[in-house]
Coordinates of C-alpha atoms in Angstrom, one line a residue:
X1 CA 18.2 41.9 2.7
X2 CA 15.0 40.2 3.8
X3 CA 16.3 37.0 2.1
X4 CA 19.6 37.1 4.1
X5 CA 17.6 37.6 7.3
X6 CA 15.4 34.6 6.4
X7 CA 18.4 32.4 5.7
X8 CA 20.0 33.4 9.0
X9 CA 16.9 32.6 10.9
X10 CA 16.5 29.3 9.1
X11 CA 20.1 28.2 10.0
X12 CA 19.7 29.3 13.5
X13 CA 16.6 27.2 13.8
X14 CA 18.1 24.1 12.2
X15 CA 21.3 24.3 14.3
X16 CA 19.3 24.1 17.4
X17 CA 18.2 20.5 18.0
X18 CA 15.9 21.3 20.9
X19 CA 14.0 23.9 18.8
X20 CA 14.0 21.5 15.8
X21 CA 12.6 18.8 18.2
X22 CA 9.7 21.1 19.2
X23 CA 8.9 22.0 15.6
X24 CA 9.1 18.3 14.6
X25 CA 6.7 17.4 17.3
X26 CA 4.3 20.1 16.2
X27 CA 4.5 19.0 12.6
X28 CA 3.7 15.3 13.5
X29 CA 0.9 16.4 15.8
X30 CA -0.6 18.5 13.0
X31 CA -0.2 15.8 10.4
X32 CA -1.6 13.0 12.5
X33 CA -3.8 14.3 15.3
X34 CA -5.5 17.1 13.4
X35 CA -7.3 14.9 10.8
X36 CA -8.5 12.5 13.6
X37 CA -9.7 15.4 15.6
X38 CA -11.6 17.0 12.8
X39 CA -13.1 13.6 11.9
X40 CA -14.3 13.0 15.4
X41 CA -15.8 16.5 15.6
X42 CA -17.5 16.1 12.3
X43 CA -19.0 12.8 13.4
X44 CA -20.8 14.4 16.4
X45 CA -22.2 17.3 14.4
X46 CA -25.3 17.6 12.3
X47 CA -23.5 18.1 9.0
X48 CA -26.0 16.6 6.6
X49 CA -26.7 19.3 3.9
X50 CA -24.1 21.6 5.5
X51 CA -20.4 22.0 5.4
X52 CA -18.2 21.1 8.4
X53 CA -17.2 24.7 9.2
X54 CA -20.9 25.8 9.6
X55 CA -22.3 26.3 12.9
X56 CA -24.5 23.2 13.7
X57 CA -25.5 21.5 17.0
X58 CA -23.6 18.6 18.5
X59 CA -25.5 15.3 18.1
X60 CA -25.1 11.5 18.2
X61 CA -27.6 11.1 15.3
X62 CA -24.9 10.0 12.9
X63 CA -23.9 7.2 15.2
X64 CA -27.6 6.1 15.9
X65 CA -28.2 6.1 12.1
X66 CA -25.2 3.7 11.5
X67 CA -25.5 1.5 14.5
X68 CA -29.3 1.1 14.3
X69 CA -29.7 1.2 10.5
X70 CA -29.9 -2.3 8.9
X71 CA -28.2 -1.0 5.7
X72 CA -25.0 -0.4 7.6
X73 CA -25.0 -4.0 8.8
X74 CA -25.1 -5.1 5.2
X75 CA -22.0 -2.9 4.6
X76 CA -20.3 -4.5 7.6
X77 CA -21.1 -8.0 6.3
X78 CA -19.9 -7.2 2.8
X79 CA -16.7 -5.7 4.2
X80 CA -16.1 -8.7 6.4
X81 CA -16.7 -11.2 3.5
X82 CA -14.4 -9.2 1.2
X83 CA -11.7 -9.0 3.9
X84 CA -11.9 -12.7 5.0
X85 CA -12.1 -14.0 1.4
X86 CA -9.1 -12.0 0.3
X87 CA -7.1 -13.2 3.3
X88 CA -8.1 -16.8 2.7
X89 CA -6.8 -16.6 -0.9
X90 CA -3.7 -14.4 -0.4
X91 CA -2.1 -15.6 2.8
X92 CA -2.0 -19.4 2.2
X93 CA -0.8 -18.9 -1.3
X94 CA 1.9 -16.5 -0.1
X95 CA 2.9 -18.9 2.7
X96 CA 3.2 -21.8 0.1
X97 CA 5.4 -19.7 -2.2
X98 CA 7.6 -18.5 0.6
X99 CA 8.0 -22.0 1.8
X100 CA 8.9 -23.2 -1.6
X101 CA 11.4 -20.4 -2.2
X102 CA 13.0 -20.4 1.3
X103 CA 12.8 -24.1 2.3
X104 CA 12.9 -26.3 -0.9
X105 CA 15.2 -27.0 -3.8
X106 CA 13.0 -25.7 -6.5
X107 CA 15.0 -24.4 -9.5
X108 CA 15.6 -20.6 -10.1
X109 CA 15.0 -19.7 -6.5
X110 CA 16.7 -16.2 -6.8
X111 CA 14.9 -15.5 -10.1
X112 CA 11.6 -16.5 -8.5
X113 CA 12.2 -14.1 -5.6
X114 CA 12.8 -11.2 -8.0
X115 CA 9.8 -12.0 -10.2
X116 CA 7.5 -12.0 -7.2
X117 CA 8.1 -8.3 -6.9
X118 CA 6.6 -7.6 -10.3
X119 CA 2.9 -7.9 -9.2
X120 CA 3.6 -5.0 -6.7
X121 CA 4.0 -2.7 -9.7
X122 CA 0.4 -3.2 -10.8
X123 CA -2.0 -1.0 -9.0
X124 CA -5.2 -2.7 -7.7
X125 CA -7.3 -0.6 -9.9
X126 CA -5.5 -1.7 -13.0
X127 CA -5.5 -5.3 -11.9
X128 CA -9.3 -5.1 -11.4
X129 CA -9.8 -3.5 -14.9
X130 CA -7.7 -6.3 -16.4
X131 CA -9.9 -8.9 -14.9
X132 CA -13.1 -7.1 -15.8
X133 CA -11.9 -7.5 -19.5
X134 CA -11.0 -11.1 -18.8
X135 CA -14.0 -12.3 -16.7
X136 CA -16.9 -9.9 -17.6
X137 CA -20.0 -12.1 -18.3
X138 CA -20.5 -10.4 -21.7
X139 CA -17.1 -9.5 -23.2
X140 CA -14.8 -11.4 -20.9
X141 CA -12.0 -13.1 -23.0
X142 CA -11.9 -16.2 -20.8
X143 CA -15.7 -16.4 -20.9
X144 CA -15.7 -16.3 -24.6
X145 CA -13.2 -19.1 -24.8
X146 CA -15.2 -21.3 -22.4
X147 CA -18.5 -20.6 -24.4
X148 CA -16.8 -21.6 -27.6
X149 CA -15.2 -24.7 -26.1
X150 CA -18.5 -26.1 -24.7
X151 CA -21.0 -24.5 -27.2
X152 CA -22.6 -22.4 -24.4
X153 CA -25.0 -19.6 -25.2
X154 CA -25.9 -16.4 -23.2
X155 CA -23.6 -14.8 -20.8
X156 CA -20.9 -16.1 -18.5
X157 CA -20.4 -18.7 -17.1
X158 CA -18.0 -16.9 -15.0
X159 CA -18.9 -13.5 -13.5
X160 CA -16.3 -11.1 -12.1
X161 CA -19.2 -8.7 -10.9
X162 CA -19.7 -10.5 -7.6
X163 CA -18.2 -10.3 -4.1
X164 CA -16.3 -13.4 -4.8
X165 CA -14.9 -11.8 -7.9
X166 CA -13.8 -8.9 -5.8
X167 CA -11.9 -11.0 -3.1
X168 CA -10.4 -13.1 -5.9
X169 CA -8.7 -10.1 -7.5
X170 CA -7.8 -8.5 -4.0
X171 CA -6.5 -11.9 -2.8
X172 CA -4.1 -12.4 -5.6
X173 CA -3.0 -8.8 -5.3
X174 CA -1.9 -9.1 -1.7
X175 CA 0.3 -12.2 -2.3
X176 CA 3.6 -10.4 -3.2
X177 CA 3.9 -8.3 -0.1
X178 CA 2.7 -11.2 2.1
X179 CA 5.3 -13.3 0.4
X180 CA 8.1 -10.8 1.3
X181 CA 6.9 -10.6 4.9
X182 CA 6.6 -14.4 5.3
X183 CA 9.9 -15.2 3.6
X184 CA 11.6 -12.9 6.0
X185 CA 10.2 -15.0 8.9
X186 CA 11.4 -18.2 7.3
X187 CA 14.9 -16.7 6.9
X188 CA 15.1 -15.8 10.6
X189 CA 13.7 -19.1 11.8
X190 CA 16.2 -21.9 12.9
X191 CA 15.4 -25.0 10.8
X192 CA 17.0 -27.4 13.3
X193 CA 13.6 -28.2 14.8
X194 CA 12.2 -29.1 11.4
X195 CA 15.3 -31.2 10.7
X196 CA 14.7 -33.0 14.0
X197 CA 11.2 -33.8 13.1
X198 CA 12.3 -35.1 9.7
X199 CA 15.0 -37.3 11.4
X200 CA 12.5 -38.8 13.7
X201 CA 10.6 -40.1 10.8
X202 CA 7.8 -37.5 10.6
X203 CA 6.5 -36.6 7.2
X204 CA 6.7 -33.2 5.5
X205 CA 3.0 -32.3 6.1
X206 CA 3.3 -33.3 9.8
X207 CA 6.4 -31.1 10.2
X208 CA 4.7 -28.1 8.6
X209 CA 1.6 -28.5 10.7
X210 CA 3.2 -29.2 14.1
X211 CA 6.6 -27.4 13.8
X212 CA 6.7 -24.8 11.1
X213 CA 3.3 -23.1 11.5
X214 CA 3.4 -22.8 15.3
X215 CA 7.0 -21.3 15.1
X216 CA 5.7 -18.8 12.5
X217 CA 2.6 -18.0 14.3
X218 CA 3.6 -14.4 15.5
X219 CA 4.7 -13.5 12.1
X220 CA 1.6 -14.9 10.4
X221 CA -0.6 -13.1 12.9
X222 CA 1.3 -9.9 12.1
X223 CA 0.9 -10.4 8.4
X224 CA -2.9 -11.2 8.7
X225 CA -3.6 -8.2 10.9
X226 CA -1.6 -5.9 8.7
X227 CA -3.6 -6.9 5.6
X228 CA -6.9 -7.0 7.4
X229 CA -6.4 -3.3 8.1
X230 CA -5.5 -2.6 4.5
X231 CA -8.5 -4.6 3.2
X232 CA -11.0 -2.8 5.4
X233 CA -9.9 0.5 3.7
X234 CA -9.4 -0.9 0.2
X235 CA -11.3 1.3 -2.3
X236 CA -9.8 0.5 -5.8
X237 CA -11.2 -3.0 -6.4
X238 CA -14.6 -2.3 -4.7
X239 CA -14.9 1.0 -6.9
X240 CA -14.0 -0.8 -10.2
X241 CA -15.8 -4.1 -9.7
X242 CA -18.1 -3.5 -6.7
X243 CA -19.8 -0.5 -8.0
X244 CA -21.1 -2.4 -11.1
X245 CA -21.8 -5.5 -9.0
X246 CA -23.9 -3.5 -6.6
X247 CA -21.7 -4.5 -3.7
X248 CA -20.8 -1.6 -1.4
X249 CA -18.2 -1.8 1.5
X250 CA -17.3 0.8 4.1
X251 CA -14.7 2.5 1.8
X252 CA -17.0 3.0 -1.1
X253 CA -19.7 4.3 1.1
X254 CA -17.4 6.9 2.5
X255 CA -16.5 7.9 -1.1
X256 CA -20.2 8.0 -2.1
X257 CA -21.1 10.2 1.0
X258 CA -18.5 12.7 0.2
X259 CA -18.9 12.8 -3.6
X260 CA -22.7 12.6 -4.2
X261 CA -24.2 12.8 -7.6
X262 CA -26.3 15.8 -6.5
X263 CA -26.4 18.1 -3.4
X264 CA -23.9 18.7 -0.6
X265 CA -21.7 15.9 0.8
X266 CA -22.8 14.1 4.0
X267 CA -19.7 14.6 6.1
X268 CA -21.4 13.5 9.2
X269 CA -22.1 10.0 8.0
X270 CA -18.8 9.8 6.2
X271 CA -16.9 10.9 9.4
X272 CA -18.8 8.3 11.6
X273 CA -18.0 5.5 9.2
X274 CA -14.4 6.7 9.3
X275 CA -14.3 6.6 13.0
X276 CA -15.8 3.1 12.9
X277 CA -12.9 2.0 10.6
X278 CA -10.3 3.7 12.8
X279 CA -11.7 1.8 15.9
X280 CA -11.6 -1.5 14.0
X281 CA -8.0 -0.9 13.0
X282 CA -6.9 0.1 16.5
X283 CA -8.6 -2.9 17.9
X284 CA -6.6 -5.2 15.5
X285 CA -3.4 -3.5 16.3
X286 CA -4.0 -3.8 20.1
X287 CA -4.8 -7.5 19.5
X288 CA -1.5 -7.9 17.7
X289 CA 0.4 -6.3 20.5
X290 CA -1.3 -8.5 23.1
X291 CA -0.6 -11.7 21.2
X292 CA 3.1 -10.8 20.5
X293 CA 3.7 -10.1 24.3
X294 CA 4.4 -13.9 24.4
X295 CA 6.6 -13.8 21.4
X296 CA 9.6 -15.1 23.4
X297 CA 7.9 -18.5 23.4
X298 CA 8.6 -18.7 19.7
X299 CA 12.3 -17.7 19.7
X300 CA 14.5 -20.0 17.7
X301 CA 17.4 -17.8 16.8
X302 CA 20.0 -17.5 19.4
X303 CA 23.8 -17.0 19.4
X304 CA 24.2 -20.4 17.8
X305 CA 24.6 -20.1 14.0
X306 CA 22.4 -22.1 11.7
X307 CA 22.1 -22.8 8.0
X308 CA 18.7 -23.7 6.4
X309 CA 18.5 -27.2 5.0
X310 CA 16.7 -27.3 1.7
X311 CA 14.0 -30.0 1.3
X312 CA 14.4 -32.1 -1.7
X313 CA 11.1 -32.1 -3.6
X314 CA 12.3 -34.7 -6.1
X315 CA 9.9 -34.9 -9.1
X316 CA 7.7 -32.3 -7.5
X317 CA 10.1 -29.4 -7.8
X318 CA 9.2 -28.6 -11.4
X319 CA 5.4 -28.8 -10.7
X320 CA 6.0 -26.5 -7.7
X321 CA 7.9 -24.1 -9.9
X322 CA 5.1 -24.3 -12.4
X323 CA 2.5 -23.3 -9.7
X324 CA 4.5 -20.2 -9.0
X325 CA 4.6 -19.2 -12.6
X326 CA 0.8 -19.8 -12.9
X327 CA 0.4 -17.3 -10.1
X328 CA 2.6 -14.9 -11.9
X329 CA 0.6 -15.3 -15.1
X330 CA -2.7 -14.7 -13.2
X331 CA -1.4 -11.7 -11.3
X332 CA 0.7 -10.0 -14.0
X333 CA 0.7 -11.5 -17.4
X334 CA -3.1 -11.9 -18.1
X335 CA -4.1 -8.4 -16.9
X336 CA -1.2 -6.7 -18.6
X337 CA -1.7 -8.5 -21.9
X338 CA -5.5 -7.8 -22.0
X339 CA -4.9 -4.1 -21.2
X340 CA -2.0 -4.1 -23.8
X341 CA -4.4 -5.5 -26.4
X342 CA -7.2 -3.0 -25.7
X343 CA -4.6 -0.1 -26.0
X344 CA -4.0 -1.0 -29.7
X345 CA -7.7 -0.9 -30.7
X346 CA -9.9 2.0 -31.9
X347 CA -12.7 0.6 -29.8
X348 CA -12.5 -2.3 -27.4
X349 CA -13.3 -5.8 -28.8
X350 CA -12.2 -9.1 -27.2
X351 CA -9.0 -10.6 -28.7
X352 CA -9.3 -12.5 -32.0
X353 CA -7.1 -13.2 -34.9
X354 CA -9.4 -11.3 -37.2
X355 CA -8.6 -8.1 -35.4
X356 CA -4.8 -8.2 -35.7
X357 CA -5.0 -6.0 -38.9
X358 CA -7.0 -3.4 -36.9
X359 CA -4.3 -2.9 -34.3
X360 CA -2.9 0.7 -34.1
X361 CA -0.6 3.0 -32.1
X362 CA -3.2 5.8 -32.5
X363 CA -4.3 5.7 -28.8
X364 CA -0.8 6.3 -27.6
X365 CA -0.5 9.4 -30.0
X366 CA -3.8 11.1 -29.5
X367 CA -4.1 10.5 -25.8
X368 CA -1.7 13.5 -25.1
X369 CA -4.2 15.8 -26.8
X370 CA -7.0 15.1 -24.3
X371 CA -7.7 17.7 -21.6
X372 CA -5.9 17.0 -18.4
X373 CA -3.5 14.2 -19.5
X374 CA -0.4 16.3 -19.6
X375 CA -1.3 17.9 -16.4
X376 CA -2.0 14.5 -14.8
X377 CA 1.5 13.2 -15.7
X378 CA 3.2 16.4 -14.4
X379 CA 1.2 16.4 -11.2
X380 CA 1.9 12.7 -10.6
X381 CA 5.7 13.2 -11.1
X382 CA 5.7 16.2 -8.8
X383 CA 3.5 14.5 -6.2
X384 CA 5.6 11.4 -6.1
X385 CA 8.9 13.2 -5.8
X386 CA 7.8 15.7 -3.2
X387 CA 6.0 13.2 -1.2
X388 CA 8.9 10.8 -1.2
X389 CA 11.5 13.5 -0.2
X390 CA 9.3 15.1 2.5
X391 CA 8.3 11.8 4.0
X392 CA 11.8 10.5 4.3
X393 CA 13.4 13.7 5.5
X394 CA 10.8 14.0 8.2
X395 CA 11.2 10.3 9.0
X396 CA 14.9 10.7 9.3
X397 CA 14.6 13.6 11.8
X398 CA 12.0 11.7 13.8
X399 CA 14.1 8.6 13.9
X400 CA 17.1 10.5 15.3
X401 CA 15.1 12.1 18.0
X402 CA 13.4 8.8 19.1
X403 CA 16.6 6.8 19.0
X404 CA 19.4 9.2 20.0
X405 CA 17.9 12.1 21.9
X406 CA 17.0 12.3 25.6
X407 CA 14.2 14.8 25.2
X408 CA 11.0 14.4 27.2
X409 CA 8.0 13.2 25.2
X410 CA 10.1 11.3 22.6
X411 CA 7.9 8.3 23.2
X412 CA 4.9 10.4 22.3
X413 CA 6.6 11.4 19.0
X414 CA 7.3 7.7 18.3
X415 CA 3.8 6.8 19.1
X416 CA 2.3 9.6 16.9
X417 CA 4.5 8.7 14.0
X418 CA 3.4 5.0 14.3
X419 CA -0.4 5.9 14.6
X420 CA -1.0 6.4 10.9
X421 CA -0.5 2.7 10.5
X422 CA -4.0 2.3 12.1
X423 CA -5.4 5.0 9.8
X424 CA -6.8 3.8 6.5
X425 CA -6.0 5.8 3.4
X426 CA -9.7 6.7 2.8
X427 CA -9.9 7.9 6.4
X428 CA -6.8 10.0 6.1
X429 CA -8.2 11.5 3.0
X430 CA -11.4 12.3 4.6
X431 CA -9.8 13.8 7.7
X432 CA -7.4 16.0 5.7
X433 CA -10.3 17.1 3.5
X434 CA -12.3 18.3 6.5
X435 CA -9.2 20.0 8.0
X436 CA -8.6 22.2 4.9
X437 CA -12.4 23.0 4.5
X438 CA -12.0 24.6 8.0
X439 CA -8.4 25.8 8.3
X440 CA -7.8 28.9 6.1
X441 CA -4.9 27.6 4.2
X442 CA -5.5 27.9 0.4
X443 CA -4.3 24.5 -0.7
X444 CA -7.7 22.7 -1.0
X445 CA -8.1 21.4 -4.5
X446 CA -4.3 21.4 -5.2
X447 CA -1.8 18.6 -5.4
X448 CA -0.3 19.9 -2.1
X449 CA -3.2 18.8 0.0
X450 CA -2.8 15.3 -1.5
X451 CA 0.9 15.4 -0.8
X452 CA 0.2 16.3 2.9
X453 CA -2.2 13.4 3.2
X454 CA 0.3 11.0 1.6
X455 CA 3.1 12.1 3.9
X456 CA 0.8 11.4 6.8
X457 CA -0.1 7.9 5.3
X458 CA 3.5 6.9 4.8
X459 CA 5.3 8.5 7.7
X460 CA 4.8 5.3 9.8
X461 CA 6.6 3.3 7.2
X462 CA 9.4 5.9 6.8
X463 CA 10.0 6.4 10.6
X464 CA 10.2 2.6 11.1
X465 CA 12.6 2.1 8.3
X466 CA 14.9 4.9 9.4
X467 CA 14.8 4.0 13.1
X468 CA 15.9 0.4 12.3
X469 CA 18.8 1.9 10.2
X470 CA 19.6 4.4 13.0
X471 CA 20.0 1.7 15.5
X472 CA 22.7 0.1 13.4
X473 CA 24.9 3.3 13.7
X474 CA 27.0 3.4 16.9
X475 CA 26.8 6.6 19.0
X476 CA 30.6 6.9 19.1
X477 CA 30.6 8.3 15.6
X478 CA 28.3 11.2 16.5
X479 CA 30.1 11.8 19.8
X480 CA 33.5 12.0 18.1
X481 CA 32.2 14.6 15.6
X482 CA 30.6 16.7 18.3
X483 CA 33.8 16.6 20.4
X484 CA 35.8 17.8 17.4
X485 CA 33.6 20.9 17.3
X486 CA 31.3 20.0 14.5
X487 CA 27.8 21.3 15.1
X488 CA 24.7 19.0 15.4
X489 CA 23.5 19.8 11.9
X490 CA 26.9 19.3 10.5
X491 CA 27.2 15.9 12.2
X492 CA 23.8 14.9 11.0
X493 CA 24.5 16.1 7.4
X494 CA 28.1 14.7 7.0
X495 CA 28.0 11.5 9.1
X496 CA 24.4 10.3 9.9
X497 CA 22.8 10.9 6.5
X498 CA 25.5 9.3 4.4
X499 CA 25.4 6.2 6.6
X500 CA 21.6 6.2 6.4
X501 CA 21.6 6.7 2.6
X502 CA 20.8 3.1 1.6
X503 CA 17.7 3.0 3.8
X504 CA 16.8 6.6 2.8
X505 CA 16.9 5.8 -0.9
X506 CA 15.1 2.6 -0.5
X507 CA 12.4 4.4 1.4
X508 CA 12.1 7.1 -1.2
X509 CA 11.7 4.6 -3.9
X510 CA 9.0 2.8 -1.9
X511 CA 7.1 6.0 -1.1
X512 CA 7.5 7.3 -4.7
X513 CA 6.0 4.1 -6.2
X514 CA 3.0 4.1 -3.8
X515 CA 2.4 7.8 -4.1
X516 CA 2.6 7.4 -8.0
X517 CA -0.1 4.7 -7.9
X518 CA -2.2 5.9 -5.0
X519 CA -6.0 6.2 -5.6
X520 CA -7.8 6.1 -2.2
X521 CA -6.5 9.5 -1.0
X522 CA -6.2 11.0 -4.5
X523 CA -9.9 10.3 -5.3
X524 CA -11.0 11.7 -2.0
X525 CA -9.2 15.0 -2.5
X526 CA -9.7 15.1 -6.4
X527 CA -10.2 18.4 -8.3
X528 CA -9.6 19.4 -11.9
X529 CA -6.4 21.2 -10.7
X530 CA -5.0 18.2 -8.7
X531 CA -5.8 15.4 -11.2
X532 CA -3.2 12.7 -11.2
X533 CA -2.6 9.5 -13.2
X534 CA -4.6 7.2 -10.8
X535 CA -7.7 9.4 -10.8
X536 CA -7.5 10.2 -14.5
X537 CA -7.4 6.4 -15.3
X538 CA -10.3 5.8 -13.1
X539 CA -12.6 8.6 -14.4
X540 CA -11.6 7.6 -18.0
X541 CA -12.8 4.0 -17.3
X542 CA -15.9 5.2 -15.5
X543 CA -16.8 7.3 -18.6
X544 CA -16.6 4.2 -20.8
X545 CA -13.5 5.1 -22.8
X546 CA -12.0 1.6 -22.5
X547 CA -9.2 1.9 -25.1
X548 CA -8.0 5.2 -23.8
X549 CA -8.0 3.6 -20.3
X550 CA -5.9 0.7 -21.6
X551 CA -3.3 3.0 -23.1
X552 CA -3.0 5.1 -19.9
X553 CA -2.9 1.8 -17.8
X554 CA 0.0 0.3 -19.9
X555 CA 2.0 3.6 -19.6
X556 CA 1.6 3.6 -15.9
X557 CA 2.5 -0.1 -15.5
X558 CA 5.7 0.3 -17.6
X559 CA 6.7 3.2 -15.5
X560 CA 6.1 1.3 -12.2
X561 CA 7.8 -1.8 -13.6
X562 CA 10.9 0.3 -14.5
X563 CA 11.0 2.0 -11.1
X564 CA 10.5 -1.3 -9.2
X565 CA 13.3 -3.1 -11.1
X566 CA 15.6 -0.2 -10.9
X567 CA 15.0 -0.2 -7.1
X568 CA 15.8 -3.9 -7.0
X569 CA 19.0 -3.5 -9.0
X570 CA 20.1 -0.6 -6.7
X571 CA 19.5 -2.7 -3.6
X572 CA 21.5 -5.6 -5.0
X573 CA 24.4 -3.2 -5.9
X574 CA 24.4 -1.7 -2.4
X575 CA 24.5 -5.3 -0.9
X576 CA 27.5 -6.1 -3.0
X577 CA 29.2 -2.9 -2.0
X578 CA 28.8 -3.6 1.7

């Protein structure tokens, strides 16, 4: 009887779009505003040696400690060097590959485009671990080869445990996503101006410098700012490489403050650092908005059709293709193979012919017997599935209200759903942690608190994806359904969702992959009950069990490779269908 009443109440609620709008607004405010509010509150309280919910006086001592302490300026410098170094490696390389694929006649262009998606399936943590095994000054495989070739003694000569090693690994990791963004800008740019430059006798380099780069400026600025925000909050590579190198950045300092080796966490310092990162991110987004206000100056696509003319590279096309494959080897093949090698050994030893007889599958068999492994796989699967479904369902509802409805405050809903783009993962994890230390909802220490934080993190992507798809659906379809007597929820379920299904499924795949590999939020909210694959791999590595780490890493990469390629195949089939 109670179940029937609950079902009736649910359908009454969901059939009323105005009530659903109010609830949706409340959910988004709760997901986005609550963590920021708690973060700000914790930053102005004396919380050192106490918990956030304890009664303590308000103070600005946390801000004085950070803004007047010389140590935090070292943190700022390290974070700046790490961010700038990564951008200087990743963005030019991505631009070059995008230009080669979209504007030149290099062979196997479609295959190259697909292969550029593969590095996205390797989490930054695993990439860092792979490069530690390749460039460690003591056991690094490449260092051993160099020492043997030149009869060198001692360690090195290369050392991954430096800030340059950190931004080298991070720089090559951001190339695939940068490539996708920049190649999209190339495809939407009319090449007639470039053609005119070539016809007038200007060389290729002159055309790129004076025509191509200025026209791509808004897109390049957007890409740089987007990755600057991500790099400020990056925690995977700084934890794996920076911790050993003794190079701390903002993100690792927040983690250390909330996970001390002894004593209570320092939530005040962590929250203040979090607010500093949020401020930097908001400044960067405002800068982007200001720069793109003049975007009409760079418009080249009008009602006139165009077809890009491919530049004939002549003898250079095969060296250009070789350059792309060298990048793929550095970003995918080398880290994967060294981790695969380590997964077949009883204890880690650099590759050599003498060890081939020692290779074994034992690690893959016994790893399932270790405490927490099966729970980590189960938790990760549940977390990825629930987060993907919840994010995209909420995003679909948000997009309908912001695009179709006439309710007051829908711009606020749109802004709130976009705001998490300026909230780094480590900050969202910290904010959600503080919320559920105070709010009496018993999910702290479970995978559900991680899922809530991940939904908050990815709602900006989901809402933008579904809003773009919603704009392609004409209002007449909904109006015809409503005039025919079909309810709002019936129209949404039978007409809107089927038409949105390609974007919805693509969004689910994207969120699932990122939730499956997420470390920043998972490690901030970690407990024995909420262990997932990313945290299991990190703590296994941190405890020195290298071969077990390699086996887990290979399994995770194979899963992500499979999901990534399946998603690509699905997209291609949908394109052919439509």
